[in-house]
GROMACS .gro file of C-alpha atoms in nm:
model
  442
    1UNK     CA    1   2.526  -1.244   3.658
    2UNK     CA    2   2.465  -0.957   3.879
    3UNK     CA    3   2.739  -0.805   4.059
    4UNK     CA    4   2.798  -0.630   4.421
    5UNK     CA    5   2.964  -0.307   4.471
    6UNK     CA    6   3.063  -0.092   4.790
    7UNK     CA    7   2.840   0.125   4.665
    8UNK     CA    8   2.486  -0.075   4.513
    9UNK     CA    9   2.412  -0.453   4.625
   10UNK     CA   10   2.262  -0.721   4.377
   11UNK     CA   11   1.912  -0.566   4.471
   12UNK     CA   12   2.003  -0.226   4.387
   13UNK     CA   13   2.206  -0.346   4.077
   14UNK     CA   14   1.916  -0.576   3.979
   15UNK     CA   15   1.637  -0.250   4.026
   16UNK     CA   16   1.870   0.014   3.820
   17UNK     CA   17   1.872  -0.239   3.534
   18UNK     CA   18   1.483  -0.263   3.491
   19UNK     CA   19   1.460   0.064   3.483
   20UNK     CA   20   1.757   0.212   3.321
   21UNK     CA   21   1.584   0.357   2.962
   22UNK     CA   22   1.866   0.267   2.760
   23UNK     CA   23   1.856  -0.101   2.865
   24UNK     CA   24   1.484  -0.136   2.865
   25UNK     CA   25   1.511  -0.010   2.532
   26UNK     CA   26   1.763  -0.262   2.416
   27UNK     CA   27   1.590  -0.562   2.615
   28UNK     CA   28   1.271  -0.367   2.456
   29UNK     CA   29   1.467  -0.426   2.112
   30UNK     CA   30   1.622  -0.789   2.165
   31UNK     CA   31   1.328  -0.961   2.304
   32UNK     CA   32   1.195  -0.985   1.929
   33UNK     CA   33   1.490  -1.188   1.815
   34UNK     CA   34   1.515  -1.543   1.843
   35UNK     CA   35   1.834  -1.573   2.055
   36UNK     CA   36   1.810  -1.972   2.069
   37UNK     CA   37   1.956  -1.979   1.725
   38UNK     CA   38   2.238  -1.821   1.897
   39UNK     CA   39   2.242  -2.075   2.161
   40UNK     CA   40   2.255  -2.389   1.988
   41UNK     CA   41   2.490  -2.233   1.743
   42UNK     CA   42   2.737  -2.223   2.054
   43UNK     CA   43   2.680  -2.580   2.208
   44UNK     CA   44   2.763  -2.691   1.843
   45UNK     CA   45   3.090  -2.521   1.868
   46UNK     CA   46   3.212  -2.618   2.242
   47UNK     CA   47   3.257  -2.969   2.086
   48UNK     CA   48   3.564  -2.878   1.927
   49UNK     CA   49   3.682  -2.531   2.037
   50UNK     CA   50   3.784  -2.370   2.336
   51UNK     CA   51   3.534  -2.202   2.548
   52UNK     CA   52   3.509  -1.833   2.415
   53UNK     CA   53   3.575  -1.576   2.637
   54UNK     CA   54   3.252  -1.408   2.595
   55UNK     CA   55   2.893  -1.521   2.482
   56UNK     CA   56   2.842  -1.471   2.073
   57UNK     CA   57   2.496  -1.297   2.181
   58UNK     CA   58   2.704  -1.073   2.382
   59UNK     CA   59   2.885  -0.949   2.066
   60UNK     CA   60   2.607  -0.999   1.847
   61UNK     CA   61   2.375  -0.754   2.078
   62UNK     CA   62   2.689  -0.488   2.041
   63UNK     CA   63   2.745  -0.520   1.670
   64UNK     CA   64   2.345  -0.470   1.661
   65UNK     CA   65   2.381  -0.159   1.920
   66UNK     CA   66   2.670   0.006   1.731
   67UNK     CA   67   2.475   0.007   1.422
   68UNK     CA   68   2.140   0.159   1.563
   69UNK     CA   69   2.355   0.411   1.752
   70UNK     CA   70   2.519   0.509   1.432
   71UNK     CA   71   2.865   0.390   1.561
   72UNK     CA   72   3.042   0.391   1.305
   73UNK     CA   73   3.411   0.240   1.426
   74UNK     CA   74   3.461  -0.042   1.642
   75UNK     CA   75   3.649   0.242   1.918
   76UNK     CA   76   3.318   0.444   1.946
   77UNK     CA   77   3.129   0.122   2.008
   78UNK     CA   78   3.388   0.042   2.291
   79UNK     CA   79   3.338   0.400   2.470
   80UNK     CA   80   2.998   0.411   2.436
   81UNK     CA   81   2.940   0.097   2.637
   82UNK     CA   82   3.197   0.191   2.874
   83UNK     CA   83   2.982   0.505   2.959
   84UNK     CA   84   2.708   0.272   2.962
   85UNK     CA   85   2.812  -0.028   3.219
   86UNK     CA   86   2.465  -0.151   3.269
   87UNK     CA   87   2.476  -0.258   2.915
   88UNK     CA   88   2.770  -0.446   2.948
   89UNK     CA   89   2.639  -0.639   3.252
   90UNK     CA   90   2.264  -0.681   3.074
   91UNK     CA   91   2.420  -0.813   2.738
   92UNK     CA   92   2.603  -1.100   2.901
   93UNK     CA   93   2.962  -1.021   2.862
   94UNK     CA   94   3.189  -1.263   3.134
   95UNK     CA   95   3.215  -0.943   3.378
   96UNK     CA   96   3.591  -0.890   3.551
   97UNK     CA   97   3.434  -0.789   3.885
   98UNK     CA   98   3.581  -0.524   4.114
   99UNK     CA   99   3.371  -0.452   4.447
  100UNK     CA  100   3.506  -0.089   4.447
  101UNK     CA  101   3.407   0.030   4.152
  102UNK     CA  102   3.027   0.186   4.175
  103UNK     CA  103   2.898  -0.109   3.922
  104UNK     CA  104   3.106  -0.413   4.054
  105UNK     CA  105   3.274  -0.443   3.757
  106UNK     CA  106   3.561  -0.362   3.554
  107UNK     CA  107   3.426  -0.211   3.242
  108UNK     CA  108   3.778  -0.152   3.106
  109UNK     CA  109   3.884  -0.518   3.159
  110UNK     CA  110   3.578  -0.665   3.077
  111UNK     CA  111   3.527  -0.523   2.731
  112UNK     CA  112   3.754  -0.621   2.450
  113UNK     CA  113   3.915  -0.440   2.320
  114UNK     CA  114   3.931  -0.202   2.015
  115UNK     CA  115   4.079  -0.481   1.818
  116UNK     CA  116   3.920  -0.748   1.892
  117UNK     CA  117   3.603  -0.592   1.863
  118UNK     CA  118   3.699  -0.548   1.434
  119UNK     CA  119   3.870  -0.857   1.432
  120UNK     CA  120   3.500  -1.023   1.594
  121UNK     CA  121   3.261  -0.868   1.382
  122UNK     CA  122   3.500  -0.984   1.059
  123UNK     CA  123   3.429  -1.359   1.255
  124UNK     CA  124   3.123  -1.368   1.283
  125UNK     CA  125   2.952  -1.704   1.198
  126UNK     CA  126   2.738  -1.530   0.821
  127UNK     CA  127   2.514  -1.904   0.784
  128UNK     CA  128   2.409  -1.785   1.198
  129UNK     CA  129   2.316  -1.400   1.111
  130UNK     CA  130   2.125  -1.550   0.819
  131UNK     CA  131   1.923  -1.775   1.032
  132UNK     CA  132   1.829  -1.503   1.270
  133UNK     CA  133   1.746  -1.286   0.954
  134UNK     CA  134   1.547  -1.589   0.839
  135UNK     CA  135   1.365  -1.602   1.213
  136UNK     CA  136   1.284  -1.259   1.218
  137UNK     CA  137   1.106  -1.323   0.874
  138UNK     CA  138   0.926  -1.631   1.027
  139UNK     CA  139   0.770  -1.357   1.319
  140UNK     CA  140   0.638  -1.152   1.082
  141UNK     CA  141   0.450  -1.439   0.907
  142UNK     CA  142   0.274  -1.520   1.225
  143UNK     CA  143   0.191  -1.146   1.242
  144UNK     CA  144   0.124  -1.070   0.874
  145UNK     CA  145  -0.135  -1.280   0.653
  146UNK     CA  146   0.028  -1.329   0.291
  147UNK     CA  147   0.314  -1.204   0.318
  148UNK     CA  148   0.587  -1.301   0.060
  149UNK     CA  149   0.290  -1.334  -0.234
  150UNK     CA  150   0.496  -1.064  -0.404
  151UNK     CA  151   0.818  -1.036  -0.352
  152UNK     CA  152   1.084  -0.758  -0.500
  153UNK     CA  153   1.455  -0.773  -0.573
  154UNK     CA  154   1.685  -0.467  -0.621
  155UNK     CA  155   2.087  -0.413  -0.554
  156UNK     CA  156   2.184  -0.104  -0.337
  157UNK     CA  157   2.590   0.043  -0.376
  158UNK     CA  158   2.816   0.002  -0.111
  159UNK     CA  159   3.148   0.232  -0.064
  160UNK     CA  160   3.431   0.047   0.017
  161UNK     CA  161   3.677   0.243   0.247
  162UNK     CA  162   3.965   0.299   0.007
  163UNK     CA  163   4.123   0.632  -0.063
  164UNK     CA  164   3.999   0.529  -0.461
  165UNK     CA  165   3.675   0.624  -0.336
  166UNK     CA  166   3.767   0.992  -0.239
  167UNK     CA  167   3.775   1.221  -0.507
  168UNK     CA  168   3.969   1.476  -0.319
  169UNK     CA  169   4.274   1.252  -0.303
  170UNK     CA  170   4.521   1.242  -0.556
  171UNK     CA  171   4.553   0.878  -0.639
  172UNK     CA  172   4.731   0.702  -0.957
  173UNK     CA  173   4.525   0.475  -1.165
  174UNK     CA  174   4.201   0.514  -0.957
  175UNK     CA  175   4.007   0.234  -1.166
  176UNK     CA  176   4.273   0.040  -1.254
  177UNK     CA  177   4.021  -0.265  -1.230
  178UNK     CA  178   4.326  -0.508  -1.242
  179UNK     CA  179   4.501  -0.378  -0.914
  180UNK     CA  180   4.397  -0.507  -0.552
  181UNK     CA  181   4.359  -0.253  -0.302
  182UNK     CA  182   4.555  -0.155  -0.005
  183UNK     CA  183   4.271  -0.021   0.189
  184UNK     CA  184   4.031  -0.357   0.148
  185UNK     CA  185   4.192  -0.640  -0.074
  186UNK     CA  186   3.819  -0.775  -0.120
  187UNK     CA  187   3.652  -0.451  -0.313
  188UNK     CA  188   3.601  -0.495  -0.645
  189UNK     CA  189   3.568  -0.199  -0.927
  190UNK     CA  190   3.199  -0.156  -1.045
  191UNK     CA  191   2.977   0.087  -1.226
  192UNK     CA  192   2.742   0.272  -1.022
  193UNK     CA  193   2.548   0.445  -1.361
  194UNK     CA  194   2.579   0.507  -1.651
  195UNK     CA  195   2.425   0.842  -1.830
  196UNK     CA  196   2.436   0.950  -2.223
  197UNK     CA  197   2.535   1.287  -2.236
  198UNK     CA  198   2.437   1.514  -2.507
  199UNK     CA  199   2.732   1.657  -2.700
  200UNK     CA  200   2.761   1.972  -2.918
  201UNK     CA  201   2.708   1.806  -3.231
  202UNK     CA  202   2.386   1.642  -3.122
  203UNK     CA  203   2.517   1.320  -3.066
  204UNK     CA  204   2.516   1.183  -2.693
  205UNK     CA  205   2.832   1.010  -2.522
  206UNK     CA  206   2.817   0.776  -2.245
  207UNK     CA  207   2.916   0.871  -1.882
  208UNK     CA  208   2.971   0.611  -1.626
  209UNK     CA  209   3.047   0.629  -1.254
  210UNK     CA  210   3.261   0.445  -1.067
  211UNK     CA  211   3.320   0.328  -0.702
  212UNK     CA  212   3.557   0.055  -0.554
  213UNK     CA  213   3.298  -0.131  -0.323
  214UNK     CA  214   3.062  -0.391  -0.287
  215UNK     CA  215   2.667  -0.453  -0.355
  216UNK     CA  216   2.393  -0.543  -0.111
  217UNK     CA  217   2.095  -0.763  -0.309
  218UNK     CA  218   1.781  -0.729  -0.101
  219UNK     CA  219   1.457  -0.904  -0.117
  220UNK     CA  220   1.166  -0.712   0.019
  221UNK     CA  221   0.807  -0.732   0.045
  222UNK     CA  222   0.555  -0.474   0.143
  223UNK     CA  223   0.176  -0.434   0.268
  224UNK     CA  224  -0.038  -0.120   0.271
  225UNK     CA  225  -0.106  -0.194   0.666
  226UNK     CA  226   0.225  -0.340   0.758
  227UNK     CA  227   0.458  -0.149   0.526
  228UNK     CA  228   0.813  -0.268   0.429
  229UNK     CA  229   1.011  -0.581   0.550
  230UNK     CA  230   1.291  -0.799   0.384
  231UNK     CA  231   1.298  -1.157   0.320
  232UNK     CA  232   1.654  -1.201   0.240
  233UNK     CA  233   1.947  -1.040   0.162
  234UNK     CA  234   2.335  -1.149  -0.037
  235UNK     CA  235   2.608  -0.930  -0.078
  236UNK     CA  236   2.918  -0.932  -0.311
  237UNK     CA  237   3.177  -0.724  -0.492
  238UNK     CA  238   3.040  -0.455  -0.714
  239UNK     CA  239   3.194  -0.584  -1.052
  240UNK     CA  240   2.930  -0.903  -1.016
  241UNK     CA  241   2.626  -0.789  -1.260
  242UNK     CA  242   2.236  -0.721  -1.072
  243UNK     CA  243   2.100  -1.053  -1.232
  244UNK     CA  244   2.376  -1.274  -1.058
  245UNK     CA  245   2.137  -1.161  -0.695
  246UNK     CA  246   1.888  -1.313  -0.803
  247UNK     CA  247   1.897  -1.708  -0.792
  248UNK     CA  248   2.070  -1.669  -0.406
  249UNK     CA  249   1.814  -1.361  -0.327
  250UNK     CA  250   1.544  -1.620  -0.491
  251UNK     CA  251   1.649  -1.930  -0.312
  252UNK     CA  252   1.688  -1.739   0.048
  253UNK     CA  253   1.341  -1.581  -0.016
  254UNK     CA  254   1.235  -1.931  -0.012
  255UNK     CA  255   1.340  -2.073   0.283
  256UNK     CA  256   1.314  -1.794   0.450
  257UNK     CA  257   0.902  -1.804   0.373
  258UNK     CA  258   0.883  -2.150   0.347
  259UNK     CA  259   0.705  -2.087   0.020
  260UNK     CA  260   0.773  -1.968  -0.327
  261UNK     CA  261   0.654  -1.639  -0.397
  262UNK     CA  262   0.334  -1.617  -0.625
  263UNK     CA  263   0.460  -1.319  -0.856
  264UNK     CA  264   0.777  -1.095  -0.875
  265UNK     CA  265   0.893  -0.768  -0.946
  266UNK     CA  266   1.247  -0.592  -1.012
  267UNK     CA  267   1.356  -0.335  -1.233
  268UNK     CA  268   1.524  -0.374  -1.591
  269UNK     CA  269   1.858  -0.507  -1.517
  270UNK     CA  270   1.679  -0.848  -1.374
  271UNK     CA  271   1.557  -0.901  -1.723
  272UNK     CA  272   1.633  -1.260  -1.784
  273UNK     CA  273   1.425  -1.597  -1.867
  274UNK     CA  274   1.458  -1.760  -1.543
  275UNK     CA  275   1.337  -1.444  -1.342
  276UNK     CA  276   1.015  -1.543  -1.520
  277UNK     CA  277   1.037  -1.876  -1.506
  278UNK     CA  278   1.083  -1.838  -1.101
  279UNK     CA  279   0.724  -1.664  -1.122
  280UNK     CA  280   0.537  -1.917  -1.426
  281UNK     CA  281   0.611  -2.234  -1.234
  282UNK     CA  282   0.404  -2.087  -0.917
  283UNK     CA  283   0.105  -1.931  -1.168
  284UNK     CA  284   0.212  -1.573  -1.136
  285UNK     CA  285   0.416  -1.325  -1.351
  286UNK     CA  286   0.745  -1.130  -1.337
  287UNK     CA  287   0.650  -0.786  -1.384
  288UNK     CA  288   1.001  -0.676  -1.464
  289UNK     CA  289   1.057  -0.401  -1.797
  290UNK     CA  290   1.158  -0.557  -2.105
  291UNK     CA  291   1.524  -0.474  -2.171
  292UNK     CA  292   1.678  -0.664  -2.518
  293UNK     CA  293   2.047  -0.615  -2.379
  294UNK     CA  294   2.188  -0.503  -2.733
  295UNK     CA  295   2.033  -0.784  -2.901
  296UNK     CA  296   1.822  -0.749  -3.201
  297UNK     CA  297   1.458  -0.709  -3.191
  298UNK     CA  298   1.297  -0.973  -3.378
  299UNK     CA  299   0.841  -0.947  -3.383
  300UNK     CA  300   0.658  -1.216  -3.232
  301UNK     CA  301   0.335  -1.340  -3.288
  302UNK     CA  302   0.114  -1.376  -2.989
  303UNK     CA  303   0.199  -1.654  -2.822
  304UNK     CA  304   0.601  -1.641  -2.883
  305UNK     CA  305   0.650  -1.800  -3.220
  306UNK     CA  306   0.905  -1.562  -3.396
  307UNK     CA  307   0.822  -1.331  -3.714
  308UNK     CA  308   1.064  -1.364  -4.033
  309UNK     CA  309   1.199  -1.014  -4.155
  310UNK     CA  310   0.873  -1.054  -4.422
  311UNK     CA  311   0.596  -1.029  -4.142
  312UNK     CA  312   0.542  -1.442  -4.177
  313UNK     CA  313   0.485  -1.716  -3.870
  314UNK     CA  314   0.797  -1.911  -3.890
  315UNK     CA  315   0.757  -2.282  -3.885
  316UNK     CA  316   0.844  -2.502  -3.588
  317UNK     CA  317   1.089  -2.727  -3.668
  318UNK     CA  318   1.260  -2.919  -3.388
  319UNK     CA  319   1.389  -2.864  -2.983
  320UNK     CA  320   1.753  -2.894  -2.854
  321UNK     CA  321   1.917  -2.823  -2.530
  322UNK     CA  322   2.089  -2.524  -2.573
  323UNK     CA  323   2.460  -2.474  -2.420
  324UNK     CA  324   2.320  -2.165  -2.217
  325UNK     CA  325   2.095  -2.442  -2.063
  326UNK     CA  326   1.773  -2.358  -2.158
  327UNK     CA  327   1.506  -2.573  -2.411
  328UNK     CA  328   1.554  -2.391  -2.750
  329UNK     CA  329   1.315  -2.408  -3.042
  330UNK     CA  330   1.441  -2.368  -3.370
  331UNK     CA  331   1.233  -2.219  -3.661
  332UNK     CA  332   1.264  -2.212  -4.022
  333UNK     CA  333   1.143  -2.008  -4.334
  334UNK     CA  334   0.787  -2.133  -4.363
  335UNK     CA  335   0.820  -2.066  -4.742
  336UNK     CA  336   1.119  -2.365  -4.788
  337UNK     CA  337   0.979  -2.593  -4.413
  338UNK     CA  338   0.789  -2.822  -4.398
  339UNK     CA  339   0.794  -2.828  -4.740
  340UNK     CA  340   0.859  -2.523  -5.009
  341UNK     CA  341   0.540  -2.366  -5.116
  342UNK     CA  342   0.684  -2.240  -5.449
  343UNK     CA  343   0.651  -1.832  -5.321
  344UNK     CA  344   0.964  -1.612  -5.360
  345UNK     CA  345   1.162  -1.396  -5.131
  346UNK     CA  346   1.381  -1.153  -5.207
  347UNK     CA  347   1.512  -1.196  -4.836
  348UNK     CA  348   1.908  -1.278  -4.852
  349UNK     CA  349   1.894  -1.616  -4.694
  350UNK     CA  350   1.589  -1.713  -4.909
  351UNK     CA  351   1.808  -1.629  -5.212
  352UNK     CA  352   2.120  -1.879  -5.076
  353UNK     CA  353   1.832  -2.138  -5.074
  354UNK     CA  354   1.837  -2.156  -4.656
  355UNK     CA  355   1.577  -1.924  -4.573
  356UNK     CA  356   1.600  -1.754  -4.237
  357UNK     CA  357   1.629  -1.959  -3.886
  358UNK     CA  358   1.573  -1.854  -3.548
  359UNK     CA  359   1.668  -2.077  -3.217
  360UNK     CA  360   1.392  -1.912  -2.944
  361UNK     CA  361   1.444  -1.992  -2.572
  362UNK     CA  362   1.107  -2.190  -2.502
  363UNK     CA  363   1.100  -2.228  -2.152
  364UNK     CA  364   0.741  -2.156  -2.003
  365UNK     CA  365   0.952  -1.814  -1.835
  366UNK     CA  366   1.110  -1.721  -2.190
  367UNK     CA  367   0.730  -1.695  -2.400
  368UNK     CA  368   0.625  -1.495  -2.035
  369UNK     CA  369   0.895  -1.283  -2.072
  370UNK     CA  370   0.810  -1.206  -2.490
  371UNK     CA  371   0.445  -1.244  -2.473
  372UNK     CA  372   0.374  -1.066  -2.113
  373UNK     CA  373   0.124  -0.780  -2.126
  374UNK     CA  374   0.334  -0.469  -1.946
  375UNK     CA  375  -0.011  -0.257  -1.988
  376UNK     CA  376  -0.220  -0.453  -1.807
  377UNK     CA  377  -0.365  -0.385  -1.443
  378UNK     CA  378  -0.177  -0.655  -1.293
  379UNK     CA  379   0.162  -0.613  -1.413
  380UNK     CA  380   0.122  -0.223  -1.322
  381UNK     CA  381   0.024  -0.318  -0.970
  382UNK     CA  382   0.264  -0.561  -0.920
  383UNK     CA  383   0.537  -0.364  -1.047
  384UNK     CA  384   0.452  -0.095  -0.800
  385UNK     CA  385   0.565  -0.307  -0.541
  386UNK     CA  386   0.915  -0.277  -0.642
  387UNK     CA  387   0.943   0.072  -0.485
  388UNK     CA  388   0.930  -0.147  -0.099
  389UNK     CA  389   1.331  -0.204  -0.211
  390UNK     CA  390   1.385   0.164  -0.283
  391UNK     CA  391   1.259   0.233   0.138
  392UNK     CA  392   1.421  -0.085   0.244
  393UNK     CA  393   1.715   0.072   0.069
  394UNK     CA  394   1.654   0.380   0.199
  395UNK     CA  395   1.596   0.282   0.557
  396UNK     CA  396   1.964   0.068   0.556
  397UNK     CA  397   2.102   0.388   0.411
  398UNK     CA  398   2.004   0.550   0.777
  399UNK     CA  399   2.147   0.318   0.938
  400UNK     CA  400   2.485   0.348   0.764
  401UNK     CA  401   2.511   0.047   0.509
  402UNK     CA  402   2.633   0.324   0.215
  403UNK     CA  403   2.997   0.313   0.368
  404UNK     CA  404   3.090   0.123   0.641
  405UNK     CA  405   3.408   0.209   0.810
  406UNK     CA  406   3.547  -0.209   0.806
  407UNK     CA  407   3.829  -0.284   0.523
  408UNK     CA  408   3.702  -0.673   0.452
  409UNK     CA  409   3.452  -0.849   0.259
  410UNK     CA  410   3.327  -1.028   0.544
  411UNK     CA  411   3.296  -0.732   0.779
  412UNK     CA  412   3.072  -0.549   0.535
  413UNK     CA  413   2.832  -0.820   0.441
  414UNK     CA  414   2.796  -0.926   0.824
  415UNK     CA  415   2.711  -0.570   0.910
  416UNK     CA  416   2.442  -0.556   0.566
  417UNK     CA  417   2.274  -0.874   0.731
  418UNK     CA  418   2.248  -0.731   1.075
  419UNK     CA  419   2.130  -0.418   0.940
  420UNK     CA  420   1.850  -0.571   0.763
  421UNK     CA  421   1.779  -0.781   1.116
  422UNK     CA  422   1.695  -0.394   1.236
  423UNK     CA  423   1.496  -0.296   0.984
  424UNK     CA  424   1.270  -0.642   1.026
  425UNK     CA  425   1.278  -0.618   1.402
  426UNK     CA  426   1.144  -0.239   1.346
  427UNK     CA  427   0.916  -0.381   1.137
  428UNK     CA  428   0.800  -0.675   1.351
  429UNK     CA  429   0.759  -0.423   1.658
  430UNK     CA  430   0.533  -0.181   1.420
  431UNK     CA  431   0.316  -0.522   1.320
  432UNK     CA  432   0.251  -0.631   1.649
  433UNK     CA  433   0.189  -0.289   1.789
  434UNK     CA  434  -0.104  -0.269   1.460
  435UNK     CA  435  -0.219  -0.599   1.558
  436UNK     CA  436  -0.284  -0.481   1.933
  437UNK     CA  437  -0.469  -0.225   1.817
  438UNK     CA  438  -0.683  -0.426   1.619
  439UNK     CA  439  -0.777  -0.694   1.866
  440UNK     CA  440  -1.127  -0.621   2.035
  441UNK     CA  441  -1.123  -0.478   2.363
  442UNK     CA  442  -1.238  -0.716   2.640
   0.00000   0.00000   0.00000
């Protein structure tokens, strides 16, 4: 709706908004989203809630502007649209008109208010941003051939806003783990890394840092034309391990293409099985560092089958579901199984008349993980990928993802997902302006 003023008519109203910059930048901005998601999202609601007092795409298009402005409280989002009042009218808010003002409106009365604009963004519908996430990856399929062959997975740090997080203050049991915080009841207690310090006597001492927040799981892809997008996104508190991203990250990645991803890439800490499994059952590889955890390091042979302590091919002996709900083989001495071949061992086991056994994880993603060749040309250029995380990373850093000024669980990850919207509708802009410029000129 258009308003009337004593001062501009709906014709003069109508000309200042197409060519205002700051809302042909932002219609500029929005027209790459899919706002129909947004839509339908609403008529599903009417049904069986009162009619809202203004449009969800009219919040949604704020909550997007306050975090490309670099906004970062929900009061600085309310005065910058007041000094803006074409925005207000352009994003669809229900306007509180008032002929004598010089825009027809009310911009006080029409906004809500400080509040209500926290209490909203805490509201917001997640399942909806993540379908307009997913959309945005859908738009740069149709612009980008392949994308999603590769696909990378990486956790960024977020800083809750607790007075545990600020050094300066003097607070009593910082990481206390056990204790719920005043400042955001959902933060959790996390390491952020841990070093080994050398000490004076040569030996080296662990040193881990804290924080009180949350972690951001991202799913990125990248190509040398196109550069950096992401695929999908899951946040939760920072005490949850890296590897726990990666079956949500993996299944998100997958609707969000439409298609599993051919190979995969991460960095040490997603060093389980079914990471490789994810990429074996499509015919590509994990190329992810081999890290044993604190486990043992037993030798393999070539194609998986463990080594006794003596250098010798155990011997297959039968398969079992194993409680961590994998297929496990289990292998025996192959001087006592099948049958004993009269040779001695001076190996303890041997010498109780058991001979050594081994239960192996032999899922097709288990051998990939043991038997994977981290030298070879493919691994090393799929592994290179994983840096597109480190700029996606970087990128939602800029945008202010490190330490958002909200106090809830809910308000943090609904700001992560529309901050990774940005950087795909970014993205999608830079693709389509790259495809212009290739098309032939007519």
């Amino acid at each position: 709706m258009i308003p009337v003023s004593h001062i501009f008519d709906q014709s003069i109203l109508a000309a200042l908004l197409d060519h205002d910059p700051v809302v042909q930048e932002y219609r500029a901005f929005f027209s790459l989203i899919d706002w129909s998601l947004v839509d339908r999202w609403e008529r599903c609601q009417s049904s069986h809630r009162r009619p809202p007092l203004h449009p969800e795409s009219a919040y949604i298009k704020a909550f997007l502007l306050r975090i490309r402005e670099g906004l970062l409280y929900s009061t600085q989002l309310r005065q910058f649209l007041l000094k803006h009042p074409l925005l207000i009218i352009d994003f669809g808010f229900h306007l509180v008109l008032d002929p004598q003002a010089p825009y027809g409106i009310d911009a006080y009365r029409t906004l809500p208010s400080r509040f209500w604009l926290g209490k909203k963004l805490r509201l917001l519908d997640q399942s909806l941003l993540q379908q307009m996430l997913e959309a945005t990856v859908s738009a740069l399929q149709a612009q980008i051939p392949g994308l999603g062959e590769t696909v990378a997975f990486d956790v960024k740090h977020i800083y809750a806003w607790v007075k545990e997080n600020n050094m300066r203050a003097y607070v009593k049991e910082r990481f206390n783990k056990d204790q719920i915080l005043v400042g955001d009841p959902d933060c959790t207690l996390g390491v952020k890394r841990s070093t080994n310090q050398e000490q004076e006597d040569g030996s080296s001492k662990e040193k881990k840092e804290f924080l009180w927040g949350y972690g951001s799981g991202v799913a990125a892809a990248t190509t040398p034309d196109y550069g950096d997008v992401v695929l999908a996104e899951y946040t939760q508190p920072f005490n949850e391990g890296d590897i726990t991203y990666f079956r949500p990250l993996s299944h998100r990645t997958a609707l969000a293409l439409q298609h599993f991803p051919t190979h995969i890439t991460a960095d040490a800490a997603f060093d389980a099985w079914y990471v490789y499994e994810a990429a074996v059952r499509h015919g590509g590889i994990a190329a992810v560092p081999l890290n044993q955890h604190g486990h043992l390091v037993y030798e393999r042979a070539s194609d998986g089958v463990p080594l006794c302590p003596k250098k010798l091919r155990m011997q297959p002996t039968y398969q079992f579901d194993h409680t961590y709900g994998y297929r496990a083989q289990r292998f025996r001495c192959p001087l006592l199984f099948p049958h004993a071949t009269g040779e001695g061992c001076d190996h303890g086991q041997f010498v109780k008349g058991k001979g050594c056994v081994k239960d192996v994880n032999w899922e097709k993603g288990a051998l990939m993980r043991v038997t994977l060749n981290r030298e070879s040309p493919l691994y090393k250029a799929i592994y290179t990928q994983r840096t597109s995380c480190e700029r996606i990373n970087s990128q939602a850093k800029e945008l202010g993802i490190e330490r958002p000024k909200v106090h809830n669980r809910r308000s943090v990850a609904n700001l992560n997902t529309l901050t990774y919207v940005i950087i795909n509708v970014r993205a999608l802009s830079r693709a389509i302006s790259i495809n212009r410029g290739l098309l032939p000129m007519i």
